[in-house]
Amino acid sequence: MAMSSTMRRADGSLVEVDHKRPTDAAFGVVFFNGLGSPPEEWAWVREYLPEHAACVGYNRPGHGLSSPLPGATLEEQFQIVDELRGHYLEGLPVVLVGHSLGGYLAAAYAESRGGAGLSHVVMVDPTIITDLKAFAGTLPDSWARQHLLLESLWAATGLNVLRPIGAFSEHYADEVKSRLIEYHALPRTWTTSYREYMAARSYPPVQRLAVPLQVATATKGTNIAKHRASQERMLKLSDRSWHHVYEDATHIGIVAEQTHAKQLAELIVPGSWE
């Protein structure tokens, strides 16, 4: 069973962590959340992992109980992951799994560390940084920014507790659903997400990975051909890469719906897909 706690860093700041390490752990998993999502978004995926999997989910700076880190660089974000690995997953081969913006962060972290101690990367409907840069100033970019600001305003009024984000509330068990509603009711969630979104537009694209790569793409509700082609570009990051397309999954549903979560869990287990 996963435990929620905080990890205190050398400077006294906190990182909120959702972790589990069984005594017979054979490998570790670090989950990178999507924009505006807490570790609970991985609840069903974790449920379908084998008992010998050690898992670490965490809130990035400014989210949940994690201390803010204004203007945090990518390297500062990656140092947190280094500390999480050292504290909770020492001695284990580690799988990096990220959804949406977290998919980019997982791959970028793997590239920055040269694959040391890593098993493979799983990018789940990842944000494509080159696309994000190309969208800057366009209508989709404007809509995304307005959405985050409006969610922050809605949370500040306290009314979004009565109108939780439907894509989340539909799929999870009641206990997880309640935690998600509480998380999304915090204005801080959305103001931090807005800052993350703006920062991501200046992130460098990932160039090359030294480890295998799994890319899982959700196409429901998208321009299928365009979205699939964009995601397929990620396959060039590794000499060993696989693409899995889920035509009946939405961007949120690919992690939130049990059927898809089970399929993602199979991609996470080392050696199960080779």
PDB file of N, CA, C and O in Angstrom, residues 142-177:
ATOM      1  N   SER A 142      -3.746  30.299 -26.490  1.00  0.00           N
ATOM      2  CA  SER A 142      -4.560  31.251 -25.743  1.00  0.00           C
ATOM      3  C   SER A 142      -5.625  30.529 -24.929  1.00  0.00           C
ATOM      4  O   SER A 142      -5.857  30.862 -23.759  1.00  0.00           O
ATOM      5  N   TRP A 143      -6.248  29.510 -25.533  1.00  0.00           N
ATOM      6  CA  TRP A 143      -7.291  28.753 -24.832  1.00  0.00           C
ATOM      7  C   TRP A 143      -6.700  28.029 -23.633  1.00  0.00           C
ATOM      8  O   TRP A 143      -7.300  28.015 -22.544  1.00  0.00           O
ATOM      9  N   ALA A 144      -5.530  27.418 -23.798  1.00  0.00           N
ATOM     10  CA  ALA A 144      -4.898  26.682 -22.706  1.00  0.00           C
ATOM     11  C   ALA A 144      -4.589  27.606 -21.538  1.00  0.00           C
ATOM     12  O   ALA A 144      -4.841  27.272 -20.370  1.00  0.00           O
ATOM     13  N   ARG A 145      -4.043  28.786 -21.829  1.00  0.00           N
ATOM     14  CA  ARG A 145      -3.704  29.729 -20.766  1.00  0.00           C
ATOM     15  C   ARG A 145      -4.959  30.247 -20.074  1.00  0.00           C
ATOM     16  O   ARG A 145      -5.007  30.353 -18.844  1.00  0.00           O
ATOM     17  N   GLN A 146      -5.988  30.554 -20.852  1.00  0.00           N
ATOM     18  CA  GLN A 146      -7.230  31.044 -20.268  1.00  0.00           C
ATOM     19  C   GLN A 146      -7.888  29.972 -19.403  1.00  0.00           C
ATOM     20  O   GLN A 146      -8.448  30.271 -18.342  1.00  0.00           O
ATOM     21  N   HIS A 147      -7.802  28.727 -19.855  1.00  0.00           N
ATOM     22  CA  HIS A 147      -8.385  27.625 -19.085  1.00  0.00           C
ATOM     23  C   HIS A 147      -7.743  27.538 -17.693  1.00  0.00           C
ATOM     24  O   HIS A 147      -8.441  27.425 -16.678  1.00  0.00           O
ATOM     25  N   LEU A 148      -6.419  27.601 -17.643  1.00  0.00           N
ATOM     26  CA  LEU A 148      -5.714  27.506 -16.363  1.00  0.00           C
ATOM     27  C   LEU A 148      -6.049  28.684 -15.456  1.00  0.00           C
ATOM     28  O   LEU A 148      -6.256  28.520 -14.246  1.00  0.00           O
ATOM     29  N   LEU A 149      -6.125  29.882 -16.021  1.00  0.00           N
ATOM     30  CA  LEU A 149      -6.463  31.064 -15.224  1.00  0.00           C
ATOM     31  C   LEU A 149      -7.908  31.013 -14.723  1.00  0.00           C
ATOM     32  O   LEU A 149      -8.199  31.388 -13.578  1.00  0.00           O
ATOM     33  N   LEU A 150      -8.813  30.526 -15.570  1.00  0.00           N
ATOM     34  CA  LEU A 150     -10.214  30.427 -15.162  1.00  0.00           C
ATOM     35  C   LEU A 150     -10.393  29.379 -14.078  1.00  0.00           C
ATOM     36  O   LEU A 150     -11.203  29.554 -13.157  1.00  0.00           O
ATOM     37  N   GLU A 151      -9.660  28.271 -14.164  1.00  0.00           N
ATOM     38  CA  GLU A 151      -9.733  27.257 -13.120  1.00  0.00           C
ATOM     39  C   GLU A 151      -9.237  27.827 -11.799  1.00  0.00           C
ATOM     40  O   GLU A 151      -9.784  27.519 -10.728  1.00  0.00           O
ATOM     41  N   SER A 152      -8.199  28.657 -11.848  1.00  0.00           N
ATOM     42  CA  SER A 152      -7.688  29.293 -10.634  1.00  0.00           C
ATOM     43  C   SER A 152      -8.741  30.209 -10.015  1.00  0.00           C
ATOM     44  O   SER A 152      -8.968  30.199  -8.795  1.00  0.00           O
ATOM     45  N   LEU A 153      -9.414  30.988 -10.860  1.00  0.00           N
ATOM     46  CA  LEU A 153     -10.473  31.881 -10.384  1.00  0.00           C
ATOM     47  C   LEU A 153     -11.635  31.082  -9.816  1.00  0.00           C
ATOM     48  O   LEU A 153     -12.176  31.415  -8.752  1.00  0.00           O
ATOM     49  N   TRP A 154     -12.006  30.030 -10.508  1.00  0.00           N
ATOM     50  CA  TRP A 154     -13.114  29.178 -10.076  1.00  0.00           C
ATOM     51  C   TRP A 154     -12.793  28.541  -8.730  1.00  0.00           C
ATOM     52  O   TRP A 154     -13.639  28.453  -7.844  1.00  0.00           O
ATOM     53  N   ALA A 155     -11.528  28.114  -8.559  1.00  0.00           N
ATOM     54  CA  ALA A 155     -11.111  27.520  -7.289  1.00  0.00           C
ATOM     55  C   ALA A 155     -11.137  28.557  -6.176  1.00  0.00           C
ATOM     56  O   ALA A 155     -11.504  28.253  -5.032  1.00  0.00           O
ATOM     57  N   ALA A 156     -10.744  29.783  -6.491  1.00  0.00           N
ATOM     58  CA  ALA A 156     -10.717  30.844  -5.477  1.00  0.00           C
ATOM     59  C   ALA A 156     -12.102  31.137  -4.924  1.00  0.00           C
ATOM     60  O   ALA A 156     -12.260  31.525  -3.767  1.00  0.00           O
ATOM     61  N   THR A 157     -13.136  30.934  -5.736  1.00  0.00           N
ATOM     62  CA  THR A 157     -14.513  31.149  -5.279  1.00  0.00           C
ATOM     63  C   THR A 157     -15.020  30.002  -4.422  1.00  0.00           C
ATOM     64  O   THR A 157     -16.033  30.137  -3.738  1.00  0.00           O
ATOM     65  N   GLY A 158     -14.334  28.854  -4.497  1.00  0.00           N
ATOM     66  CA  GLY A 158     -14.772  27.668  -3.757  1.00  0.00           C
ATOM     67  C   GLY A 158     -15.843  26.873  -4.472  1.00  0.00           C
ATOM     68  O   GLY A 158     -16.284  25.819  -3.989  1.00  0.00           O
ATOM     69  N   LEU A 159     -16.243  27.316  -5.651  1.00  0.00           N
ATOM     70  CA  LEU A 159     -17.350  26.669  -6.343  1.00  0.00           C
ATOM     71  C   LEU A 159     -16.939  25.419  -7.110  1.00  0.00           C
ATOM     72  O   LEU A 159     -17.793  24.604  -7.452  1.00  0.00           O
ATOM     73  N   ASN A 160     -15.644  25.249  -7.387  1.00  0.00           N
ATOM     74  CA  ASN A 160     -15.286  24.082  -8.191  1.00  0.00           C
ATOM     75  C   ASN A 160     -15.342  22.794  -7.381  1.00  0.00           C
ATOM     76  O   ASN A 160     -15.204  21.706  -7.935  1.00  0.00           O
ATOM     77  N   VAL A 161     -15.539  22.890  -6.063  1.00  0.00           N
ATOM     78  CA  VAL A 161     -15.805  21.686  -5.279  1.00  0.00           C
ATOM     79  C   VAL A 161     -17.144  21.088  -5.712  1.00  0.00           C
ATOM     80  O   VAL A 161     -17.339  19.873  -5.707  1.00  0.00           O
ATOM     81  N   LEU A 162     -18.064  21.967  -6.101  1.00  0.00           N
ATOM     82  CA  LEU A 162     -19.369  21.515  -6.578  1.00  0.00           C
ATOM     83  C   LEU A 162     -19.334  21.121  -8.049  1.00  0.00           C
ATOM     84  O   LEU A 162     -20.245  20.445  -8.535  1.00  0.00           O
ATOM     85  N   ARG A 163     -18.276  21.563  -8.759  1.00  0.00           N
ATOM     86  CA  ARG A 163     -18.140  21.244 -10.172  1.00  0.00           C
ATOM     87  C   ARG A 163     -16.722  20.724 -10.436  1.00  0.00           C
ATOM     88  O   ARG A 163     -15.922  21.364 -11.098  1.00  0.00           O
ATOM     89  N   PRO A 164     -16.421  19.527  -9.892  1.00  0.00           N
ATOM     90  CA  PRO A 164     -15.086  18.979 -10.119  1.00  0.00           C
ATOM     91  C   PRO A 164     -14.858  18.671 -11.587  1.00  0.00           C
ATOM     92  O   PRO A 164     -15.813  18.508 -12.356  1.00  0.00           O
ATOM     93  N   ILE A 165     -13.598  18.634 -11.981  1.00  0.00           N
ATOM     94  CA  ILE A 165     -13.261  18.354 -13.381  1.00  0.00           C
ATOM     95  C   ILE A 165     -13.803  16.984 -13.765  1.00  0.00           C
ATOM     96  O   ILE A 165     -13.390  15.962 -13.225  1.00  0.00           O
ATOM     97  N   GLY A 166     -14.734  16.969 -14.713  1.00  0.00           N
ATOM     98  CA  GLY A 166     -15.439  15.742 -15.053  1.00  0.00           C
ATOM     99  C   GLY A 166     -14.548  14.612 -15.488  1.00  0.00           C
ATOM    100  O   GLY A 166     -14.782  13.450 -15.148  1.00  0.00           O
ATOM    101  N   ALA A 167     -13.525  14.925 -16.266  1.00  0.00           N
ATOM    102  CA  ALA A 167     -12.659  13.867 -16.788  1.00  0.00           C
ATOM    103  C   ALA A 167     -11.982  13.089 -15.675  1.00  0.00           C
ATOM    104  O   ALA A 167     -11.651  11.917 -15.841  1.00  0.00           O
ATOM    105  N   PHE A 168     -11.767  13.719 -14.529  1.00  0.00           N
ATOM    106  CA  PHE A 168     -11.176  13.024 -13.387  1.00  0.00           C
ATOM    107  C   PHE A 168     -12.251  12.311 -12.580  1.00  0.00           C
ATOM    108  O   PHE A 168     -12.108  11.155 -12.223  1.00  0.00           O
ATOM    109  N   SER A 169     -13.322  13.021 -12.275  1.00  0.00           N
ATOM    110  CA  SER A 169     -14.295  12.509 -11.308  1.00  0.00           C
ATOM    111  C   SER A 169     -15.058  11.288 -11.795  1.00  0.00           C
ATOM    112  O   SER A 169     -15.620  10.551 -10.995  1.00  0.00           O
ATOM    113  N   GLU A 170     -15.066  11.052 -13.084  1.00  0.00           N
ATOM    114  CA  GLU A 170     -15.844   9.946 -13.626  1.00  0.00           C
ATOM    115  C   GLU A 170     -15.222   8.579 -13.358  1.00  0.00           C
ATOM    116  O   GLU A 170     -15.920   7.580 -13.297  1.00  0.00           O
ATOM    117  N   HIS A 171     -13.914   8.488 -13.193  1.00  0.00           N
ATOM    118  CA  HIS A 171     -13.244   7.205 -13.330  1.00  0.00           C
ATOM    119  C   HIS A 171     -12.717   6.565 -12.052  1.00  0.00           C
ATOM    120  O   HIS A 171     -12.610   5.348 -11.982  1.00  0.00           O
ATOM    121  N   TYR A 172     -12.369   7.351 -11.065  1.00  0.00           N
ATOM    122  CA  TYR A 172     -11.646   6.805  -9.932  1.00  0.00           C
ATOM    123  C   TYR A 172     -12.558   6.321  -8.808  1.00  0.00           C
ATOM    124  O   TYR A 172     -13.719   6.700  -8.712  1.00  0.00           O
ATOM    125  N   ALA A 173     -11.980   5.498  -7.923  1.00  0.00           N
ATOM    126  CA  ALA A 173     -12.691   5.062  -6.726  1.00  0.00           C
ATOM    127  C   ALA A 173     -12.954   6.278  -5.841  1.00  0.00           C
ATOM    128  O   ALA A 173     -12.264   7.302  -5.929  1.00  0.00           O
ATOM    129  N   ASP A 174     -13.936   6.165  -4.950  1.00  0.00           N
ATOM    130  CA  ASP A 174     -14.402   7.316  -4.176  1.00  0.00           C
ATOM    131  C   ASP A 174     -13.292   7.985  -3.370  1.00  0.00           C
ATOM    132  O   ASP A 174     -13.216   9.218  -3.304  1.00  0.00           O
ATOM    133  N   GLU A 175     -12.423   7.198  -2.735  1.00  0.00           N
ATOM    134  CA  GLU A 175     -11.370   7.769  -1.900  1.00  0.00           C
ATOM    135  C   GLU A 175     -10.411   8.616  -2.742  1.00  0.00           C
ATOM    136  O   GLU A 175     -10.047   9.726  -2.359  1.00  0.00           O
ATOM    137  N   VAL A 176     -10.028   8.090  -3.892  1.00  0.00           N
ATOM    138  CA  VAL A 176      -9.132   8.828  -4.782  1.00  0.00           C
ATOM    139  C   VAL A 176      -9.848  10.040  -5.356  1.00  0.00           C
ATOM    140  O   VAL A 176      -9.280  11.132  -5.461  1.00  0.00           O
ATOM    141  N   LYS A 177     -11.099   9.850  -5.712  1.00  0.00           N
ATOM    142  CA  LYS A 177     -11.896  10.948  -6.272  1.00  0.00           C
ATOM    143  C   LYS A 177     -11.955  12.129  -5.307  1.00  0.00           C
ATOM    144  O   LYS A 177     -11.814  13.287  -5.704  1.00  0.00           O
TER     145      LYS A 177
END
